[in-house]
Short mmCIF file of C-alpha atoms in Angstrom, two decimals:
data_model
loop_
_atom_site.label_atom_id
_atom_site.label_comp_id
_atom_site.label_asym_id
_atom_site.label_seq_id
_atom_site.Cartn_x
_atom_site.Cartn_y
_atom_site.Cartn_z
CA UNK H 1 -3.33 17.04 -31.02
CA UNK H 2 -1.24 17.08 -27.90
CA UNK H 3 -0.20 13.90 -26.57
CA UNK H 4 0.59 13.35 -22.64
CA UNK H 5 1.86 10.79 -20.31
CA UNK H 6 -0.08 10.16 -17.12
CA UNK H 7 1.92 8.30 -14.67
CA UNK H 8 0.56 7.08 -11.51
CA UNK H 9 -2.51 7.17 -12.93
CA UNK H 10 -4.52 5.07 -10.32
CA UNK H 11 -3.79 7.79 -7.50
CA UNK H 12 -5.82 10.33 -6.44
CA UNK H 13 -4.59 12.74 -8.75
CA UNK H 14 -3.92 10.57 -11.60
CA UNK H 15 -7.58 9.30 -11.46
CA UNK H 16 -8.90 13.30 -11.77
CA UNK H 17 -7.45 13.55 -15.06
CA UNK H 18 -8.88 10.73 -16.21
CA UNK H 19 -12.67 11.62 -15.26
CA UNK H 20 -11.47 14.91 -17.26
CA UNK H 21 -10.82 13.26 -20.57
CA UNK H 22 -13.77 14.17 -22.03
CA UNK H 23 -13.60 17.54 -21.80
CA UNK H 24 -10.00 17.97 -23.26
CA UNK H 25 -10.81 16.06 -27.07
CA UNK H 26 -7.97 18.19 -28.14
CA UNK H 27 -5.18 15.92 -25.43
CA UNK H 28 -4.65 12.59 -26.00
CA UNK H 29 -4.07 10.73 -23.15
CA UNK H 30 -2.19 7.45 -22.42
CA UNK H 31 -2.82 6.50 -18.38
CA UNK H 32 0.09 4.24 -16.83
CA UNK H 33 -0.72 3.15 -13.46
CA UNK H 34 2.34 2.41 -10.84
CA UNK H 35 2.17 -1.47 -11.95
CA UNK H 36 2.45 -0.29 -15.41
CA UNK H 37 4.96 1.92 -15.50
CA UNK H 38 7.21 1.82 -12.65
CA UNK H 39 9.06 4.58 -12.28
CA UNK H 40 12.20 3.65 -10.26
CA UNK H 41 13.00 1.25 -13.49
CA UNK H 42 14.18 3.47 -16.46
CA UNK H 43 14.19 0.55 -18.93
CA UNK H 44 10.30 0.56 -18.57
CA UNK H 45 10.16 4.29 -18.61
CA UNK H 46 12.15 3.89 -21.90
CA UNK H 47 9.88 1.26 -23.30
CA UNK H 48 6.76 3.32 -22.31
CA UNK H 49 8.35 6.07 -24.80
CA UNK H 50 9.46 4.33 -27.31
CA UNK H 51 5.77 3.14 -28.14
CA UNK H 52 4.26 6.33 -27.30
CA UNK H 53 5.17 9.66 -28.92
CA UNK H 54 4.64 12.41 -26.36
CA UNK H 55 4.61 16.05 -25.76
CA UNK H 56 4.46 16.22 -21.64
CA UNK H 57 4.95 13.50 -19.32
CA UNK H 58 2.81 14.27 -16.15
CA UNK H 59 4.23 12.96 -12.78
CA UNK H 60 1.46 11.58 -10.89
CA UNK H 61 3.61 8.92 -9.76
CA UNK H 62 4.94 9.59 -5.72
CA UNK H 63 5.50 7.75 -2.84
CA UNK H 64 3.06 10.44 -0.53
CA UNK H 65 2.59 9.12 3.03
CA UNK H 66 4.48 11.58 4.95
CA UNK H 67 4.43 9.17 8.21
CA UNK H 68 5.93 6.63 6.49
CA UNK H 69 8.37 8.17 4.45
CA UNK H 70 10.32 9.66 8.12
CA UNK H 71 10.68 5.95 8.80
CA UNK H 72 11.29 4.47 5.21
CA UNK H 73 13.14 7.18 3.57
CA UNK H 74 15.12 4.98 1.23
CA UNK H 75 11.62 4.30 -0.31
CA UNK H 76 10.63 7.68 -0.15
CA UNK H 77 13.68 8.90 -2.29
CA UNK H 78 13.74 5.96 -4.31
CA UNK H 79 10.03 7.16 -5.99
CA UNK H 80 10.10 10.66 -5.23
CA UNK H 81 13.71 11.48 -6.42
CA UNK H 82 15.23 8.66 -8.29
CA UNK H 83 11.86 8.21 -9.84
CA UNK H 84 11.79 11.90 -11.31
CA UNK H 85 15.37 11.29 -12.28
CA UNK H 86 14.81 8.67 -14.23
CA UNK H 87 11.82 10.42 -15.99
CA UNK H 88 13.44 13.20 -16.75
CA UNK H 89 16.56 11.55 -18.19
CA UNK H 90 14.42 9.72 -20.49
CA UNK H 91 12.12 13.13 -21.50
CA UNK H 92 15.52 14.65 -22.29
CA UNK H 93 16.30 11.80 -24.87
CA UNK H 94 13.12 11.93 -26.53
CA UNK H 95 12.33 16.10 -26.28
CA UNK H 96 9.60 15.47 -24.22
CA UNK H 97 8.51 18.63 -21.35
CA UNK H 98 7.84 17.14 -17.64
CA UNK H 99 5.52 18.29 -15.60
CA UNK H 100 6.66 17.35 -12.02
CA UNK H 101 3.92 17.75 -9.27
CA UNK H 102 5.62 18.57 -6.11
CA UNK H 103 4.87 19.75 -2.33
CA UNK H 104 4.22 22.60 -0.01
CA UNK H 105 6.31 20.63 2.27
CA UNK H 106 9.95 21.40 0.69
CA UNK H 107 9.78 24.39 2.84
CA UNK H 108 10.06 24.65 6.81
CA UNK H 109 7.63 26.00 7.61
CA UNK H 110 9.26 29.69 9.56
CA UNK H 111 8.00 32.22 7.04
CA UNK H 112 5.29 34.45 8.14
CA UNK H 113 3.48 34.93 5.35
CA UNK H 114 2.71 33.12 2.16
CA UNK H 115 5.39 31.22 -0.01
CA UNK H 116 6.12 32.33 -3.32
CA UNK H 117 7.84 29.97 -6.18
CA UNK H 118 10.59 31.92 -5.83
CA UNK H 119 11.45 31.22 -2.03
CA UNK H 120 14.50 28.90 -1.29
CA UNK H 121 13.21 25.60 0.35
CA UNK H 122 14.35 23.78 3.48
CA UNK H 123 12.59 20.90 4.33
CA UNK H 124 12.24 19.68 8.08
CA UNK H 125 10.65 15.97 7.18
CA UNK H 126 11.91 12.84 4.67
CA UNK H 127 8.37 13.34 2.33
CA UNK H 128 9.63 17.21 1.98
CA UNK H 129 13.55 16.03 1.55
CA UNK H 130 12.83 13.22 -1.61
CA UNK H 131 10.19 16.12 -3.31
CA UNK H 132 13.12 18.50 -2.91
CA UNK H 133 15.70 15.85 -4.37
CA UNK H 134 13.18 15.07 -7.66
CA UNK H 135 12.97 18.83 -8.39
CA UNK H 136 16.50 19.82 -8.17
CA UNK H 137 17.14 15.83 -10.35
CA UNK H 138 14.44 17.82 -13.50
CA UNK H 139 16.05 20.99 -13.07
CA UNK H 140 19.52 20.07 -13.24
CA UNK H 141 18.58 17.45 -15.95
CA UNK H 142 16.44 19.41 -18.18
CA UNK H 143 17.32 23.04 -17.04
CA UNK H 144 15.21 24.87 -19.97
CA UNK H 145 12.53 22.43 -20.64
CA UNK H 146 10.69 21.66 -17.56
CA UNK H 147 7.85 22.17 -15.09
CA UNK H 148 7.44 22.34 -11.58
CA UNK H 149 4.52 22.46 -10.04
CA UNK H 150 3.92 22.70 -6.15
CA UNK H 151 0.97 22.34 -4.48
CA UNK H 152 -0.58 21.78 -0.69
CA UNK H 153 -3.11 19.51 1.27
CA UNK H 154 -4.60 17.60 -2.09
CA UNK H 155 -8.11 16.25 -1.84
CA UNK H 156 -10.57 14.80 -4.01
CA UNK H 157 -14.43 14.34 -3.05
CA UNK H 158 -14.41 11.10 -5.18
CA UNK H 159 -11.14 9.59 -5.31
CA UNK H 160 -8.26 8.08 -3.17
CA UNK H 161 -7.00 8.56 0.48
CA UNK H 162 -7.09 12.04 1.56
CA UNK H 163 -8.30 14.26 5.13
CA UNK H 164 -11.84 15.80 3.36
CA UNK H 165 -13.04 11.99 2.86
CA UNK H 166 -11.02 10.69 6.24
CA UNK H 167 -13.31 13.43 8.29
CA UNK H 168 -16.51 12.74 5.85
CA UNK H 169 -16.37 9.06 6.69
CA UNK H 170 -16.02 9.52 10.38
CA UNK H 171 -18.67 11.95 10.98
CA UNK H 172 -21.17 9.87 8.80
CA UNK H 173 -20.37 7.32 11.56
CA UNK H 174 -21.16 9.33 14.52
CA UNK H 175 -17.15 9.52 15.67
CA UNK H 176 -15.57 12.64 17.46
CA UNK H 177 -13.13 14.39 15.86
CA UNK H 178 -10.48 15.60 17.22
CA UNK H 179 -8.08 18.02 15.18
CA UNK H 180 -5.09 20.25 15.75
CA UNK H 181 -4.98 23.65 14.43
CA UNK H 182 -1.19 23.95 14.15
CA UNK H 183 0.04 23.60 11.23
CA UNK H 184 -2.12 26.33 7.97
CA UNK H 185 -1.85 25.50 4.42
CA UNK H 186 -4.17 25.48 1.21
CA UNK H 187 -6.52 22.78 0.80
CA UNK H 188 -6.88 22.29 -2.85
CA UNK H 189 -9.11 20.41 -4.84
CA UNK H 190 -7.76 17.75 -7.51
CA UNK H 191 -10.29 18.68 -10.50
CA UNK H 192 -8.75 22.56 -9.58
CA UNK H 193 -5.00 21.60 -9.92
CA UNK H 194 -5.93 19.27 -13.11
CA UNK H 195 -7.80 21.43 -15.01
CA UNK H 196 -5.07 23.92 -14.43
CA UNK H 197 -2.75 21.78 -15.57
CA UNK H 198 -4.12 21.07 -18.48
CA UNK H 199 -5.21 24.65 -19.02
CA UNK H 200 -2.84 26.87 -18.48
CA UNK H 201 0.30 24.09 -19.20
CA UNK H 202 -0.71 21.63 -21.29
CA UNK H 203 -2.56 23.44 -23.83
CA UNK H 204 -1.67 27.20 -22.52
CA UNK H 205 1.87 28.81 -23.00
CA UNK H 206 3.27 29.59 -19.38
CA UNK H 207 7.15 29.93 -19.53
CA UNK H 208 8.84 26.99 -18.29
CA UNK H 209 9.86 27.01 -15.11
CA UNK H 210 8.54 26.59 -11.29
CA UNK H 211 4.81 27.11 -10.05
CA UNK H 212 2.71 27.16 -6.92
CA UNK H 213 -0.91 26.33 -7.15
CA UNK H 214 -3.21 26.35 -4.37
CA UNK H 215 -7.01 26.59 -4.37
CA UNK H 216 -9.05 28.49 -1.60
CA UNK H 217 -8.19 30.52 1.26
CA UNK H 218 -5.63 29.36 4.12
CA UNK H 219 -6.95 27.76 7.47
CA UNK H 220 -5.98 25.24 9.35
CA UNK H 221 -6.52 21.71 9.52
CA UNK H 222 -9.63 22.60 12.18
CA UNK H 223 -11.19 25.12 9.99
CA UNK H 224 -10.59 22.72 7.11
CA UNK H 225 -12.78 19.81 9.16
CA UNK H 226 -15.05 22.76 10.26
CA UNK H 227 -15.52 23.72 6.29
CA UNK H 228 -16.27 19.40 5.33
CA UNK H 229 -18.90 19.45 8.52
CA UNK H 230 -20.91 22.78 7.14
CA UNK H 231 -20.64 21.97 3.55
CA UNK H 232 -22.26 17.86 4.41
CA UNK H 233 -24.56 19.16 6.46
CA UNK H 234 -22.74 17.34 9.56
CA UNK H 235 -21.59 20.36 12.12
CA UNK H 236 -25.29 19.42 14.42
CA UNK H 237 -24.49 16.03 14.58
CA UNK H 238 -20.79 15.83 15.20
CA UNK H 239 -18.21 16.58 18.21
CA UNK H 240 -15.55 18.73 16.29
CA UNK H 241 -12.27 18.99 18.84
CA UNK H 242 -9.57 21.27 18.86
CA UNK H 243 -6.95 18.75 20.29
CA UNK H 244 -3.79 20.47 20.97
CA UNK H 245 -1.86 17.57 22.21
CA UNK H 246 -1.75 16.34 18.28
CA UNK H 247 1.96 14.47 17.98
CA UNK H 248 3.21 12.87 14.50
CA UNK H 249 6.26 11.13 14.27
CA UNK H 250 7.34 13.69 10.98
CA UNK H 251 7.74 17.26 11.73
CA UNK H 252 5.20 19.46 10.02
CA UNK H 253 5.59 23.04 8.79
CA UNK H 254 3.27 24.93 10.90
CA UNK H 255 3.25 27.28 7.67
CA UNK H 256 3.05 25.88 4.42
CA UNK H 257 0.66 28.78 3.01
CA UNK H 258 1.22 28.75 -1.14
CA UNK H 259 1.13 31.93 -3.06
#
């Protein structure tokens, strides 16, 4: 039986592979949640593995709000790069394989068409900066035994804080919606990227090494809210609006298309 670490396990993420335990009898999974197991303290991280005896450690574990992060950045790196530091120094010690989930947003955005694993990144925001940090912390740490695995515009129908249940919740309470269609990227579903994960990673035999995963087809944030409207039932009853004045205080990539 393989046995894997679930940090951050009461995110949106972390809380996908847990509804998925059922149908994996073959993983055993131990679920830390961000009070558990913090991540920016390596004694706890070495505690954590000194009771458990893993083969992965998944990273659900990430400081995520992008808004945030441009104004709190010490924060932002403290989780998102210190964080996978200190996991990875302590996976090293006890020959356990990390699995680091990290961001469309390490790159800036300029490339015309989709970008592969092997494209160099340059972030433009803080979020995209700390993700960076984390993954070059694993690779340098544990150059031949490690994952990376980017993905773009996470979303789950059930759990957490994300745009598909954001737009849901307003349109089931009559409010406009106004939404820019600048920036295109992958919405991706959370069961998706978990069951590949587990799949393909945890119980498959990819190399080790960097990965993109992204499910469905590119659009834009507009066509994303247009998609949530059809597939409710919602587009009759709610004002969708292209609003093209859309300002954050983090710059976006206006491209973050995954291949």
């Amino acid at each position: 039986m393989v046995s894997v670490l679930v940090t951050g396990s009461n995110g949106q993420l972390g809380l996908t592979f847990q509804d998925l335990t059922l149908d994996f009898p073959e993983i055993s999974f131990d679920f830390k949640t961000s009070e558990e197991l913090d991540i920016t303290k390596r004694g706890q991280i070495a505690e954590a593995f000194r009771k458990g005896n893993y083969n992965f450690c998944i990273n659900c574990a990430a400081f995520t709000n992008v808004e945030v992060a441009e104004k709190n950045s010490e924060e932002a790196f403290k989780v998102n790069a210190e964080g996978a530091k200190n996991l990875a120094l302590v996976c090293k010690e006890h020959g356990v394989a990390p699995i680091q989930l990290s961001t469309d947003y390490v790159f800036d955005g300029e490339k015309e068409g989709a970008y592969s694993a092997q494209d160099i990144p340059n972030p433009i925001n803080e979020y995209g900066k700390s993700k960076l940090k984390g993954e070059e912390y694993i690779q340098s740490i544990l150059p031949n035994k490690h994952y990376i695995l980017r993905t773009s515009w996470l979303y789950s129908k059930k759990h957490g804080h994300n745009f598909y249940k954001t737009i849901l919740k307003k349109a089931q309470s009559g409010k406009d919606l106004h939404i820019t269609d600048a920036q295109r990227g992958c919405p991706t579903n959370s069961e998706a990227l978990a069951r590949f994960i587990l799949n393909e990673i945890v119980l498959g035999d990819k190399p080790f090494g960097t990965y993109h995963f992204a499910d469905g087809k590119p659009m834009t944030w507009y066509e994303f809210a247009k998609q949530i409207l059809e597939e409710n039932g919602l587009m009759k009853t709610t004002k969708l609006v292209l609003d093209t004045n859309y300002r954050t205080l983090a710059k976006r990539p206006k491209n973050s298309v995954l291949r």
